[in-house]
């Protein structure tokens, strides 16, 4: 019950945070800022994204690996975007022209805590590692082929590739100006003054009229070309990410040494290190469903040919360190018995649009925040074989996908939050549902008799305990569970 309450509170906090974010920011994933009157201001439109959407076949910036809780500065650096993202850009106006001053990609340490009194000082966030991409590289070309990191000086770039209405927020006021081929047609002027309690601009001024008309015209031609999700091995900035990853891992490895000392006192731990490269260790489980359990989170890269770039495993100090090794090997064997699932994993991993991949096991299965004995679930849904464990793709707090593995290769999908333009076996994408809710649930397992979630009793589900799941059989076929009527 405590875990369920914790997740409900966290989910509520996410909704509150979402209402305070600028519109489109979460979907676009990149954040733009501008220096104006000596201050750093947040751009509400995304001029760099407009260029990317037109010129890149696939999103060139990796979705960032974490999104901090509300109040953890810098608030807009870390997004897990719907269609890609993960950059921080700064712009400026000089001589009636718009310049792109800098672009950085960022990653956050798993292990480094914030410096003391961080919120009351101007200290740099020590959890963050960054790599600068020279602005010239952004517009150099759009191909990943034969592109290498260049030792060129990062200088401001005249933004002749931008023709748009730019709006930004500074000191609770909104400003707007028009740019044509990098030239500023109208100096920034106030378009609204302050915000309402719901975070929306209030006091829209008449001077906004010219900007609004220009923006309305440009919106009709915007996003005709939608970027595909980021793929790890097709980005023209892949080499920059290799540097970024090495910086983050080096930082985490250094700060993990003290946690590893007591584990290495157990001679059995050598089997763990033979199978995994340990990227980071921190106290407390990193998976939200186990937030109250006392243990350590191991972020590891499996050695050998597997679909997994990094896995999160939880180990208690007094546990047998061979158990996670056995769990991983059983997972690989189960995965190999389901070729379509292994193929999907290899497709999914380079997309990098998830926070972490958790591998664990337990005596229960989470069904809509409720822990239910796995044997009850197994019997009701008709799973065959023996329970192996749970593989969960976590999108910051909640799972993006949750797979329950059987040793015969069958996969029970209790949760599938399918992102647009992302393949998920042969599950049809419901465009109308996506337009209504901004997402599509391929699976959202719940009790069939749970009236708290508008479950409708039908002839198909009246004798079933659980609804709205699916099973990926080892032969690649999909079995759909009973419908609740609310999907």
CSV table of C-alpha atoms in Angstrom, one decimal:
chain,number,residue,atom,x,y,z
A,1,UNK,CA,0.0,0.0,0.0
A,2,UNK,CA,2.9,2.3,0.8
A,3,UNK,CA,4.5,1.8,-2.6
A,4,UNK,CA,1.1,2.4,-4.3
A,5,UNK,CA,0.6,5.6,-2.4
A,6,UNK,CA,4.2,6.7,-3.2
A,7,UNK,CA,3.7,6.2,-7.0
A,8,UNK,CA,0.3,8.0,-6.9
A,9,UNK,CA,2.0,11.0,-5.2
A,10,UNK,CA,4.9,11.0,-7.7
A,11,UNK,CA,2.4,10.8,-10.6
A,12,UNK,CA,0.5,13.8,-9.2
A,13,UNK,CA,3.8,15.7,-8.9
A,14,UNK,CA,4.5,14.9,-12.6
A,15,UNK,CA,1.1,16.4,-13.6
A,16,UNK,CA,1.8,19.5,-11.6
A,17,UNK,CA,5.2,19.9,-13.2
A,18,UNK,CA,3.8,19.3,-16.7
A,19,UNK,CA,1.3,22.1,-16.2
A,20,UNK,CA,4.2,24.5,-15.4
A,21,UNK,CA,6.3,23.6,-18.4
A,22,UNK,CA,6.2,25.7,-21.5
A,23,UNK,CA,3.9,24.1,-24.1
A,24,UNK,CA,5.7,21.8,-26.6
A,25,UNK,CA,8.8,21.6,-24.4
A,26,UNK,CA,8.3,18.0,-23.3
A,27,UNK,CA,7.3,16.9,-26.8
A,28,UNK,CA,10.3,18.6,-28.5
A,29,UNK,CA,12.9,17.7,-26.0
A,30,UNK,CA,15.3,20.6,-26.9
A,31,UNK,CA,15.5,23.8,-24.9
A,32,UNK,CA,16.5,27.2,-26.2
A,33,UNK,CA,17.5,30.3,-24.3
A,34,UNK,CA,18.4,33.8,-25.3
A,35,UNK,CA,20.4,36.6,-23.7
A,36,UNK,CA,18.4,39.8,-23.5
A,37,UNK,CA,19.3,42.9,-21.6
A,38,UNK,CA,22.0,41.0,-19.8
A,39,UNK,CA,19.7,38.2,-18.6
A,40,UNK,CA,19.2,34.6,-19.6
A,41,UNK,CA,15.7,34.1,-20.9
A,42,UNK,CA,13.7,31.0,-21.8
A,43,UNK,CA,12.6,30.8,-25.5
A,44,UNK,CA,9.1,29.6,-25.8
A,45,UNK,CA,9.4,28.6,-29.5
A,46,UNK,CA,12.1,26.3,-30.7
A,47,UNK,CA,14.1,27.8,-33.7
A,48,UNK,CA,16.7,25.1,-33.7
A,49,UNK,CA,14.0,22.4,-33.7
A,50,UNK,CA,12.5,24.0,-36.8
A,51,UNK,CA,15.7,23.6,-38.6
A,52,UNK,CA,16.2,20.0,-37.4
A,53,UNK,CA,12.7,19.0,-38.4
A,54,UNK,CA,13.3,20.1,-42.0
A,55,UNK,CA,16.9,19.0,-42.6
A,56,UNK,CA,17.4,15.7,-40.6
A,57,UNK,CA,15.7,12.5,-41.5
A,58,UNK,CA,16.2,11.2,-38.0
A,59,UNK,CA,16.3,13.2,-34.8
A,60,UNK,CA,20.0,14.1,-34.2
A,61,UNK,CA,19.9,14.8,-30.5
A,62,UNK,CA,19.6,11.9,-28.1
A,63,UNK,CA,16.7,12.0,-25.6
A,64,UNK,CA,18.4,12.9,-22.3
A,65,UNK,CA,18.7,10.3,-19.6
A,66,UNK,CA,16.9,11.9,-16.7
A,67,UNK,CA,14.3,14.5,-15.9
A,68,UNK,CA,14.8,16.0,-12.4
A,69,UNK,CA,12.1,16.7,-9.9
A,70,UNK,CA,10.5,20.1,-9.9
A,71,UNK,CA,12.9,22.7,-8.6
A,72,UNK,CA,16.1,20.9,-9.5
A,73,UNK,CA,17.9,23.4,-11.7
A,74,UNK,CA,18.5,23.6,-14.6
A,75,UNK,CA,14.8,22.8,-15.0
A,76,UNK,CA,14.7,22.5,-18.8
A,77,UNK,CA,17.9,20.6,-19.4
A,78,UNK,CA,16.7,17.1,-19.0
A,79,UNK,CA,13.7,15.8,-21.0
A,80,UNK,CA,12.5,12.4,-22.1
A,81,UNK,CA,10.8,13.7,-25.2
A,82,UNK,CA,8.0,12.0,-27.1
A,83,UNK,CA,9.8,12.3,-30.4
A,84,UNK,CA,13.4,13.0,-29.5
A,85,UNK,CA,15.5,15.8,-28.2
A,86,UNK,CA,18.1,16.4,-25.5
A,87,UNK,CA,20.1,19.6,-26.2
A,88,UNK,CA,20.6,23.0,-24.7
A,89,UNK,CA,21.0,26.0,-27.1
A,90,UNK,CA,21.8,29.6,-26.5
A,91,UNK,CA,21.0,32.5,-28.8
A,92,UNK,CA,21.6,36.2,-28.9
A,93,UNK,CA,20.8,39.3,-30.9
A,94,UNK,CA,23.6,41.5,-32.2
A,95,UNK,CA,23.5,44.2,-34.9
A,96,UNK,CA,19.9,43.4,-35.7
A,97,UNK,CA,20.8,39.7,-36.4
A,98,UNK,CA,20.1,36.5,-34.7
A,99,UNK,CA,23.1,34.3,-33.6
A,100,UNK,CA,23.3,30.7,-32.4
A,101,UNK,CA,26.0,31.1,-29.7
A,102,UNK,CA,26.3,27.5,-28.4
A,103,UNK,CA,24.8,24.1,-28.3
A,104,UNK,CA,25.6,21.5,-25.7
A,105,UNK,CA,24.5,17.9,-25.1
A,106,UNK,CA,24.2,16.8,-21.5
A,107,UNK,CA,24.1,13.7,-19.3
A,108,UNK,CA,23.5,13.4,-15.5
A,109,UNK,CA,25.6,11.3,-13.2
A,110,UNK,CA,23.9,8.4,-11.4
A,111,UNK,CA,26.1,8.7,-8.4
A,112,UNK,CA,27.1,12.3,-7.7
A,113,UNK,CA,24.9,14.2,-5.2
A,114,UNK,CA,24.2,17.9,-5.4
A,115,UNK,CA,26.8,20.2,-3.7
A,116,UNK,CA,25.6,21.5,-0.4
A,117,UNK,CA,23.5,24.7,-0.5
A,118,UNK,CA,23.3,24.3,-4.3
A,119,UNK,CA,19.9,26.0,-4.4
A,120,UNK,CA,21.2,29.0,-2.5
A,121,UNK,CA,24.3,29.6,-4.6
A,122,UNK,CA,25.4,30.0,-8.2
A,123,UNK,CA,27.5,26.9,-8.2
A,124,UNK,CA,27.5,24.7,-11.3
A,125,UNK,CA,25.5,21.5,-11.0
A,126,UNK,CA,28.2,19.0,-10.3
A,127,UNK,CA,26.0,16.0,-11.4
A,128,UNK,CA,26.1,17.2,-15.0
A,129,UNK,CA,28.7,16.5,-17.7
A,130,UNK,CA,28.4,18.4,-20.9
A,131,UNK,CA,29.9,18.3,-24.4
A,132,UNK,CA,29.8,21.3,-26.7
A,133,UNK,CA,28.9,20.9,-30.3
A,134,UNK,CA,30.2,23.9,-32.4
A,135,UNK,CA,27.2,25.7,-33.9
A,136,UNK,CA,28.9,25.3,-37.3
A,137,UNK,CA,28.6,21.6,-37.0
A,138,UNK,CA,24.8,21.8,-36.6
A,139,UNK,CA,24.4,23.2,-40.2
A,140,UNK,CA,27.5,21.6,-41.7
A,141,UNK,CA,25.7,18.7,-43.2
A,142,UNK,CA,23.0,16.2,-42.2
A,143,UNK,CA,24.7,12.9,-42.8
A,144,UNK,CA,26.4,10.7,-40.2
A,145,UNK,CA,28.7,9.2,-42.9
A,146,UNK,CA,32.4,10.1,-42.7
A,147,UNK,CA,31.6,12.8,-40.1
A,148,UNK,CA,34.1,13.1,-37.3
A,149,UNK,CA,34.6,15.4,-34.3
A,150,UNK,CA,36.5,18.4,-35.4
A,151,UNK,CA,38.8,20.6,-33.4
A,152,UNK,CA,37.3,23.8,-34.7
A,153,UNK,CA,36.7,26.7,-32.5
A,154,UNK,CA,33.1,27.1,-31.2
A,155,UNK,CA,32.1,30.5,-32.5
A,156,UNK,CA,28.7,32.2,-32.7
A,157,UNK,CA,26.9,31.3,-36.0
A,158,UNK,CA,24.8,33.8,-37.9
A,159,UNK,CA,21.4,32.1,-38.0
A,160,UNK,CA,20.5,32.7,-41.6
A,161,UNK,CA,18.6,29.3,-41.5
A,162,UNK,CA,16.0,30.8,-39.1
A,163,UNK,CA,12.8,32.5,-40.5
A,164,UNK,CA,10.3,32.6,-37.7
A,165,UNK,CA,8.5,34.4,-34.9
A,166,UNK,CA,10.6,34.1,-31.8
A,167,UNK,CA,8.9,34.4,-28.4
A,168,UNK,CA,10.7,34.2,-25.0
A,169,UNK,CA,9.9,34.7,-21.4
A,170,UNK,CA,11.9,36.8,-19.0
A,171,UNK,CA,11.1,38.3,-15.6
A,172,UNK,CA,7.5,37.0,-15.8
A,173,UNK,CA,7.0,38.9,-19.1
A,174,UNK,CA,6.7,37.6,-22.6
A,175,UNK,CA,8.6,39.1,-25.6
A,176,UNK,CA,8.3,38.5,-29.3
A,177,UNK,CA,10.2,39.5,-32.5
A,178,UNK,CA,10.3,38.4,-36.1
A,179,UNK,CA,13.3,36.9,-37.9
A,180,UNK,CA,13.7,36.5,-41.6
A,181,UNK,CA,16.8,34.6,-42.8
A,182,UNK,CA,18.6,35.5,-39.6
A,183,UNK,CA,17.7,39.3,-39.8
A,184,UNK,CA,15.6,40.7,-37.0
A,185,UNK,CA,12.7,42.6,-38.6
A,186,UNK,CA,11.2,43.8,-35.3
A,187,UNK,CA,13.0,44.4,-32.1
A,188,UNK,CA,11.8,42.4,-29.1
A,189,UNK,CA,8.7,43.9,-27.5
A,190,UNK,CA,6.3,42.9,-24.7
A,191,UNK,CA,3.5,40.6,-25.8
A,192,UNK,CA,2.2,39.5,-22.4
A,193,UNK,CA,2.8,40.6,-18.8
A,194,UNK,CA,2.8,37.8,-16.1
A,195,UNK,CA,1.1,34.4,-15.8
A,196,UNK,CA,-2.1,33.1,-14.4
A,197,UNK,CA,-2.2,30.5,-11.6
A,198,UNK,CA,-2.4,27.8,-14.3
A,199,UNK,CA,0.9,28.9,-15.8
A,200,UNK,CA,-0.7,30.5,-18.9
A,201,UNK,CA,0.3,34.0,-20.0
A,202,UNK,CA,-2.1,36.8,-18.9
A,203,UNK,CA,-2.4,40.4,-19.9
A,204,UNK,CA,-1.8,39.9,-23.6
A,205,UNK,CA,-0.9,43.3,-25.1
A,206,UNK,CA,-2.0,44.8,-28.4
A,207,UNK,CA,1.6,44.9,-29.6
A,208,UNK,CA,1.3,41.1,-29.9
A,209,UNK,CA,-0.9,41.5,-33.0
A,210,UNK,CA,1.8,41.7,-35.6
A,211,UNK,CA,3.7,38.8,-34.1
A,212,UNK,CA,0.6,36.7,-33.8
A,213,UNK,CA,-0.3,37.2,-37.5
A,214,UNK,CA,3.2,36.2,-38.6
A,215,UNK,CA,3.1,33.2,-36.3
A,216,UNK,CA,-0.3,32.1,-37.5
A,217,UNK,CA,1.0,32.1,-41.1
A,218,UNK,CA,4.2,30.1,-40.2
A,219,UNK,CA,2.3,27.5,-38.1
A,220,UNK,CA,0.5,26.2,-41.2
A,221,UNK,CA,3.8,25.2,-42.8
A,222,UNK,CA,5.4,23.9,-39.5
A,223,UNK,CA,6.2,20.3,-38.9
A,224,UNK,CA,5.2,19.0,-42.3
A,225,UNK,CA,8.3,16.8,-41.9
A,226,UNK,CA,8.3,15.1,-38.5
A,227,UNK,CA,11.6,13.7,-37.3
A,228,UNK,CA,11.8,10.0,-36.7
A,229,UNK,CA,12.9,8.9,-33.2
A,230,UNK,CA,16.6,9.2,-32.5
A,231,UNK,CA,18.7,6.1,-33.3
A,232,UNK,CA,22.0,5.7,-31.6
A,233,UNK,CA,24.0,4.6,-34.6
A,234,UNK,CA,22.6,7.0,-37.2
A,235,UNK,CA,23.0,10.4,-35.5
A,236,UNK,CA,25.5,12.7,-37.2
A,237,UNK,CA,26.6,13.6,-33.6
A,238,UNK,CA,27.4,10.0,-32.5
A,239,UNK,CA,31.0,10.8,-31.8
A,240,UNK,CA,30.1,13.6,-29.5
A,241,UNK,CA,27.9,11.2,-27.6
A,242,UNK,CA,30.7,8.7,-27.2
A,243,UNK,CA,32.7,11.5,-25.5
A,244,UNK,CA,29.7,12.4,-23.4
A,245,UNK,CA,29.2,8.8,-22.3
A,246,UNK,CA,32.8,8.3,-21.4
A,247,UNK,CA,32.8,11.5,-19.3
A,248,UNK,CA,29.7,10.4,-17.4
A,249,UNK,CA,30.9,6.8,-16.9
A,250,UNK,CA,34.3,7.9,-15.7
A,251,UNK,CA,32.6,10.2,-13.2
A,252,UNK,CA,30.3,7.4,-11.9
A,253,UNK,CA,33.0,4.8,-11.8
A,254,UNK,CA,35.2,7.0,-9.6
A,255,UNK,CA,32.3,7.7,-7.2
A,256,UNK,CA,31.2,4.0,-7.1
A,257,UNK,CA,34.5,2.6,-5.7
A,258,UNK,CA,33.5,3.0,-2.0
A,259,UNK,CA,30.2,1.2,-2.6
A,260,UNK,CA,32.0,-1.7,-4.3
A,261,UNK,CA,34.5,-2.4,-1.5
A,262,UNK,CA,32.1,-4.4,0.8
A,263,UNK,CA,30.6,-6.3,-2.2
A,264,UNK,CA,34.1,-7.4,-3.3
A,265,UNK,CA,34.7,-8.9,0.1
A,266,UNK,CA,32.4,-11.7,-1.1
A,267,UNK,CA,34.4,-14.1,-3.3
A,268,UNK,CA,31.2,-14.9,-5.2
A,269,UNK,CA,31.1,-11.3,-6.5
A,270,UNK,CA,33.8,-12.2,-9.1
A,271,UNK,CA,31.1,-14.0,-11.1
A,272,UNK,CA,29.1,-10.7,-11.3
A,273,UNK,CA,32.1,-8.8,-12.6
A,274,UNK,CA,32.9,-11.5,-15.1
A,275,UNK,CA,29.5,-11.0,-16.7
A,276,UNK,CA,29.1,-7.2,-16.4
A,277,UNK,CA,31.1,-4.0,-16.7
A,278,UNK,CA,29.9,-1.9,-13.8
A,279,UNK,CA,29.2,1.7,-14.9
A,280,UNK,CA,27.8,3.0,-11.6
A,281,UNK,CA,26.7,2.0,-8.1
A,282,UNK,CA,24.5,4.0,-5.8
A,283,UNK,CA,22.8,3.4,-2.5
A,284,UNK,CA,19.0,2.8,-2.9
A,285,UNK,CA,17.2,1.1,-5.8
A,286,UNK,CA,16.9,3.2,-8.8
A,287,UNK,CA,13.6,1.6,-9.9
A,288,UNK,CA,10.6,3.5,-8.5
A,289,UNK,CA,8.6,0.3,-7.7
A,290,UNK,CA,11.3,-0.6,-5.2
A,291,UNK,CA,12.0,2.8,-3.8
A,292,UNK,CA,11.4,1.7,-0.2
A,293,UNK,CA,13.7,-1.3,-0.3
A,294,UNK,CA,17.2,-1.0,1.1
A,295,UNK,CA,19.7,-2.0,-1.4
A,296,UNK,CA,22.1,-0.8,-4.1
A,297,UNK,CA,21.5,0.0,-7.7
A,298,UNK,CA,24.0,-1.4,-10.2
A,299,UNK,CA,24.1,0.2,-13.6
A,300,UNK,CA,25.9,-2.4,-15.7
A,301,UNK,CA,26.8,-3.1,-19.4
A,302,UNK,CA,26.6,-6.9,-20.2
A,303,UNK,CA,29.7,-8.3,-21.8
A,304,UNK,CA,29.3,-10.1,-25.0
A,305,UNK,CA,26.6,-9.9,-27.7
A,306,UNK,CA,23.3,-8.9,-26.1
A,307,UNK,CA,20.6,-6.3,-27.0
A,308,UNK,CA,21.2,-4.5,-23.8
A,309,UNK,CA,23.5,-1.4,-23.7
A,310,UNK,CA,22.9,-0.9,-19.9
A,311,UNK,CA,20.8,-2.6,-17.3
A,312,UNK,CA,19.7,-1.7,-13.8
A,313,UNK,CA,20.0,-4.5,-11.2
A,314,UNK,CA,19.3,-4.2,-7.5
A,315,UNK,CA,21.4,-6.0,-5.0
A,316,UNK,CA,21.3,-6.0,-1.2
A,317,UNK,CA,24.6,-6.2,0.6
A,318,UNK,CA,23.7,-9.5,2.3
A,319,UNK,CA,22.3,-11.0,-0.9
A,320,UNK,CA,24.0,-13.7,-3.0
A,321,UNK,CA,25.6,-11.7,-5.9
A,322,UNK,CA,25.3,-14.8,-8.1
A,323,UNK,CA,21.5,-14.5,-8.1
A,324,UNK,CA,21.4,-11.4,-10.5
A,325,UNK,CA,23.9,-13.3,-12.7
A,326,UNK,CA,21.5,-16.3,-12.9
A,327,UNK,CA,18.5,-13.9,-13.5
A,328,UNK,CA,20.3,-12.3,-16.4
A,329,UNK,CA,21.3,-15.7,-18.0
A,330,UNK,CA,17.7,-17.0,-17.6
A,331,UNK,CA,16.5,-13.8,-19.3
A,332,UNK,CA,18.8,-14.2,-22.2
A,333,UNK,CA,17.7,-17.8,-22.7
A,334,UNK,CA,14.0,-16.9,-22.5
A,335,UNK,CA,14.6,-14.0,-24.9
A,336,UNK,CA,16.4,-16.3,-27.4
A,337,UNK,CA,13.3,-18.5,-27.5
A,338,UNK,CA,11.3,-15.6,-28.8
A,339,UNK,CA,13.1,-14.3,-31.9
A,340,UNK,CA,10.5,-11.6,-32.5
A,341,UNK,CA,11.0,-10.2,-29.0
A,342,UNK,CA,14.8,-10.2,-29.4
A,343,UNK,CA,14.5,-8.5,-32.7
A,344,UNK,CA,12.3,-5.8,-31.1
A,345,UNK,CA,14.8,-5.3,-28.3
A,346,UNK,CA,17.6,-4.7,-30.8
A,347,UNK,CA,15.3,-2.2,-32.5
A,348,UNK,CA,14.4,-0.5,-29.3
A,349,UNK,CA,17.8,-0.1,-27.6
A,350,UNK,CA,19.4,2.4,-30.0
A,351,UNK,CA,16.3,4.7,-29.8
A,352,UNK,CA,17.5,5.8,-26.4
A,353,UNK,CA,14.0,7.3,-25.6
A,354,UNK,CA,13.8,5.7,-22.2
A,355,UNK,CA,15.5,6.5,-18.8
A,356,UNK,CA,16.6,3.0,-17.8
A,357,UNK,CA,16.0,-0.7,-18.3
A,358,UNK,CA,15.4,-2.5,-15.1
A,359,UNK,CA,15.7,-6.3,-14.7
A,360,UNK,CA,14.3,-7.9,-11.5
A,361,UNK,CA,12.1,-10.6,-10.1
A,362,UNK,CA,9.7,-11.1,-7.2
A,363,UNK,CA,6.8,-13.0,-5.8
A,364,UNK,CA,4.2,-10.5,-7.2
A,365,UNK,CA,3.3,-8.7,-10.4
A,366,UNK,CA,2.4,-5.0,-10.4
A,367,UNK,CA,-1.1,-4.5,-11.9
A,368,UNK,CA,-2.0,-0.8,-12.0
A,369,UNK,CA,0.1,0.0,-8.9
A,370,UNK,CA,-1.3,-3.1,-7.1
A,371,UNK,CA,1.0,-6.0,-6.2
A,372,UNK,CA,-0.7,-9.3,-7.0
A,373,UNK,CA,0.7,-12.8,-6.4
A,374,UNK,CA,2.3,-13.9,-9.7
A,375,UNK,CA,0.8,-17.4,-9.5
A,376,UNK,CA,-2.7,-15.8,-9.6
A,377,UNK,CA,-1.8,-13.7,-12.6
A,378,UNK,CA,-0.1,-16.6,-14.3
A,379,UNK,CA,-3.1,-18.8,-14.1
A,380,UNK,CA,-5.7,-16.3,-15.0
A,381,UNK,CA,-4.0,-15.0,-18.2
A,382,UNK,CA,-3.0,-18.5,-19.3
A,383,UNK,CA,0.8,-18.1,-19.3
A,384,UNK,CA,2.8,-21.2,-19.9
A,385,UNK,CA,6.2,-22.2,-18.6
A,386,UNK,CA,7.8,-20.8,-15.4
A,387,UNK,CA,8.1,-17.2,-14.3
A,388,UNK,CA,11.6,-15.7,-14.9
A,389,UNK,CA,11.4,-12.1,-14.1
A,390,UNK,CA,10.3,-8.6,-15.2
A,391,UNK,CA,12.0,-6.4,-17.8
A,392,UNK,CA,10.9,-2.8,-17.5
A,393,UNK,CA,11.7,0.2,-19.7
A,394,UNK,CA,11.3,3.1,-17.4
A,395,UNK,CA,10.4,6.6,-18.6
A,396,UNK,CA,11.6,8.7,-15.7
A,397,UNK,CA,9.0,7.4,-13.1
A,398,UNK,CA,6.5,5.1,-14.8
A,399,UNK,CA,7.2,2.2,-17.1
A,400,UNK,CA,7.1,2.8,-20.8
A,401,UNK,CA,7.0,-1.0,-21.3
A,402,UNK,CA,6.8,-3.8,-18.7
A,403,UNK,CA,7.4,-7.4,-19.8
A,404,UNK,CA,7.0,-10.4,-17.6
A,405,UNK,CA,9.1,-13.2,-19.0
A,406,UNK,CA,8.4,-17.0,-19.0
A,407,UNK,CA,11.2,-19.6,-19.5
A,408,UNK,CA,9.4,-21.0,-22.6
A,409,UNK,CA,9.8,-17.7,-24.4
A,410,UNK,CA,6.3,-16.2,-23.9
A,411,UNK,CA,6.1,-12.6,-22.8
A,412,UNK,CA,3.3,-11.1,-20.8
A,413,UNK,CA,2.9,-7.4,-21.5
A,414,UNK,CA,1.3,-5.7,-18.6
A,415,UNK,CA,2.0,-2.1,-19.7
A,416,UNK,CA,2.9,-0.7,-23.1
A,417,UNK,CA,3.0,3.0,-23.7
A,418,UNK,CA,3.6,3.2,-27.4
A,419,UNK,CA,5.3,6.3,-28.7
A,420,UNK,CA,4.4,7.7,-32.1
A,421,UNK,CA,6.5,6.5,-35.0
A,422,UNK,CA,7.8,3.6,-32.8
A,423,UNK,CA,7.2,0.0,-33.9
A,424,UNK,CA,5.7,-2.4,-31.4
A,425,UNK,CA,5.2,-5.8,-33.1
A,426,UNK,CA,1.9,-5.9,-35.0
A,427,UNK,CA,-0.1,-3.9,-32.5
A,428,UNK,CA,-2.1,-1.3,-34.5
A,429,UNK,CA,-1.6,2.3,-33.7
A,430,UNK,CA,-4.8,4.1,-33.0
A,431,UNK,CA,-4.4,7.6,-34.4
A,432,UNK,CA,-7.7,8.9,-33.0
A,433,UNK,CA,-6.7,7.8,-29.5
A,434,UNK,CA,-3.3,9.4,-29.9
A,435,UNK,CA,-4.9,12.7,-31.0
A,436,UNK,CA,-7.1,12.7,-28.0
A,437,UNK,CA,-4.6,11.7,-25.3
A,438,UNK,CA,-1.2,12.3,-26.9
A,439,UNK,CA,-0.2,8.6,-26.3
A,440,UNK,CA,-1.4,5.1,-27.1
A,441,UNK,CA,-1.6,2.2,-24.7
A,442,UNK,CA,-1.0,-1.1,-26.3
A,443,UNK,CA,-1.5,-2.7,-22.8
A,444,UNK,CA,-2.7,-1.3,-19.5
A,445,UNK,CA,-3.4,-4.3,-17.4
A,446,UNK,CA,-6.0,-3.9,-14.6
A,447,UNK,CA,-8.6,-5.9,-12.7
A,448,UNK,CA,-11.7,-6.6,-14.7
A,449,UNK,CA,-13.9,-5.8,-11.8
A,450,UNK,CA,-12.2,-2.5,-10.9
A,451,UNK,CA,-14.9,0.1,-11.2
A,452,UNK,CA,-12.4,2.9,-10.2
A,453,UNK,CA,-11.1,2.8,-13.7
A,454,UNK,CA,-14.4,2.7,-15.6
A,455,UNK,CA,-14.1,-1.0,-16.4
A,456,UNK,CA,-17.2,-2.2,-18.3
A,457,UNK,CA,-18.4,-5.8,-17.7
A,458,UNK,CA,-18.9,-7.5,-21.0
A,459,UNK,CA,-19.5,-11.1,-22.1
A,460,UNK,CA,-15.8,-11.4,-23.0
A,461,UNK,CA,-14.4,-10.4,-19.6
A,462,UNK,CA,-17.1,-11.3,-17.0
A,463,UNK,CA,-15.3,-14.4,-15.9
A,464,UNK,CA,-11.8,-13.0,-16.2
A,465,UNK,CA,-9.8,-11.5,-13.3
A,466,UNK,CA,-7.5,-9.2,-15.5
A,467,UNK,CA,-8.1,-7.1,-18.6
A,468,UNK,CA,-6.1,-5.1,-21.1
A,469,UNK,CA,-2.9,-7.1,-21.4
A,470,UNK,CA,-1.3,-8.9,-24.3
A,471,UNK,CA,1.0,-11.9,-24.6
A,472,UNK,CA,3.7,-12.2,-27.2
A,473,UNK,CA,4.0,-15.9,-27.8
A,474,UNK,CA,7.3,-17.5,-28.5
A,475,UNK,CA,6.2,-18.1,-32.1
A,476,UNK,CA,5.7,-14.4,-32.6
A,477,UNK,CA,1.9,-14.4,-32.5
A,478,UNK,CA,0.0,-12.0,-30.1
A,479,UNK,CA,-2.8,-13.0,-27.8
A,480,UNK,CA,-4.9,-10.1,-26.6
A,481,UNK,CA,-6.5,-10.4,-23.2
A,482,UNK,CA,-10.1,-9.3,-22.5
A,483,UNK,CA,-10.9,-5.6,-23.0
A,484,UNK,CA,-12.2,-3.5,-20.2
A,485,UNK,CA,-14.0,-1.1,-22.6
A,486,UNK,CA,-12.1,2.0,-21.5
A,487,UNK,CA,-9.1,1.8,-23.9
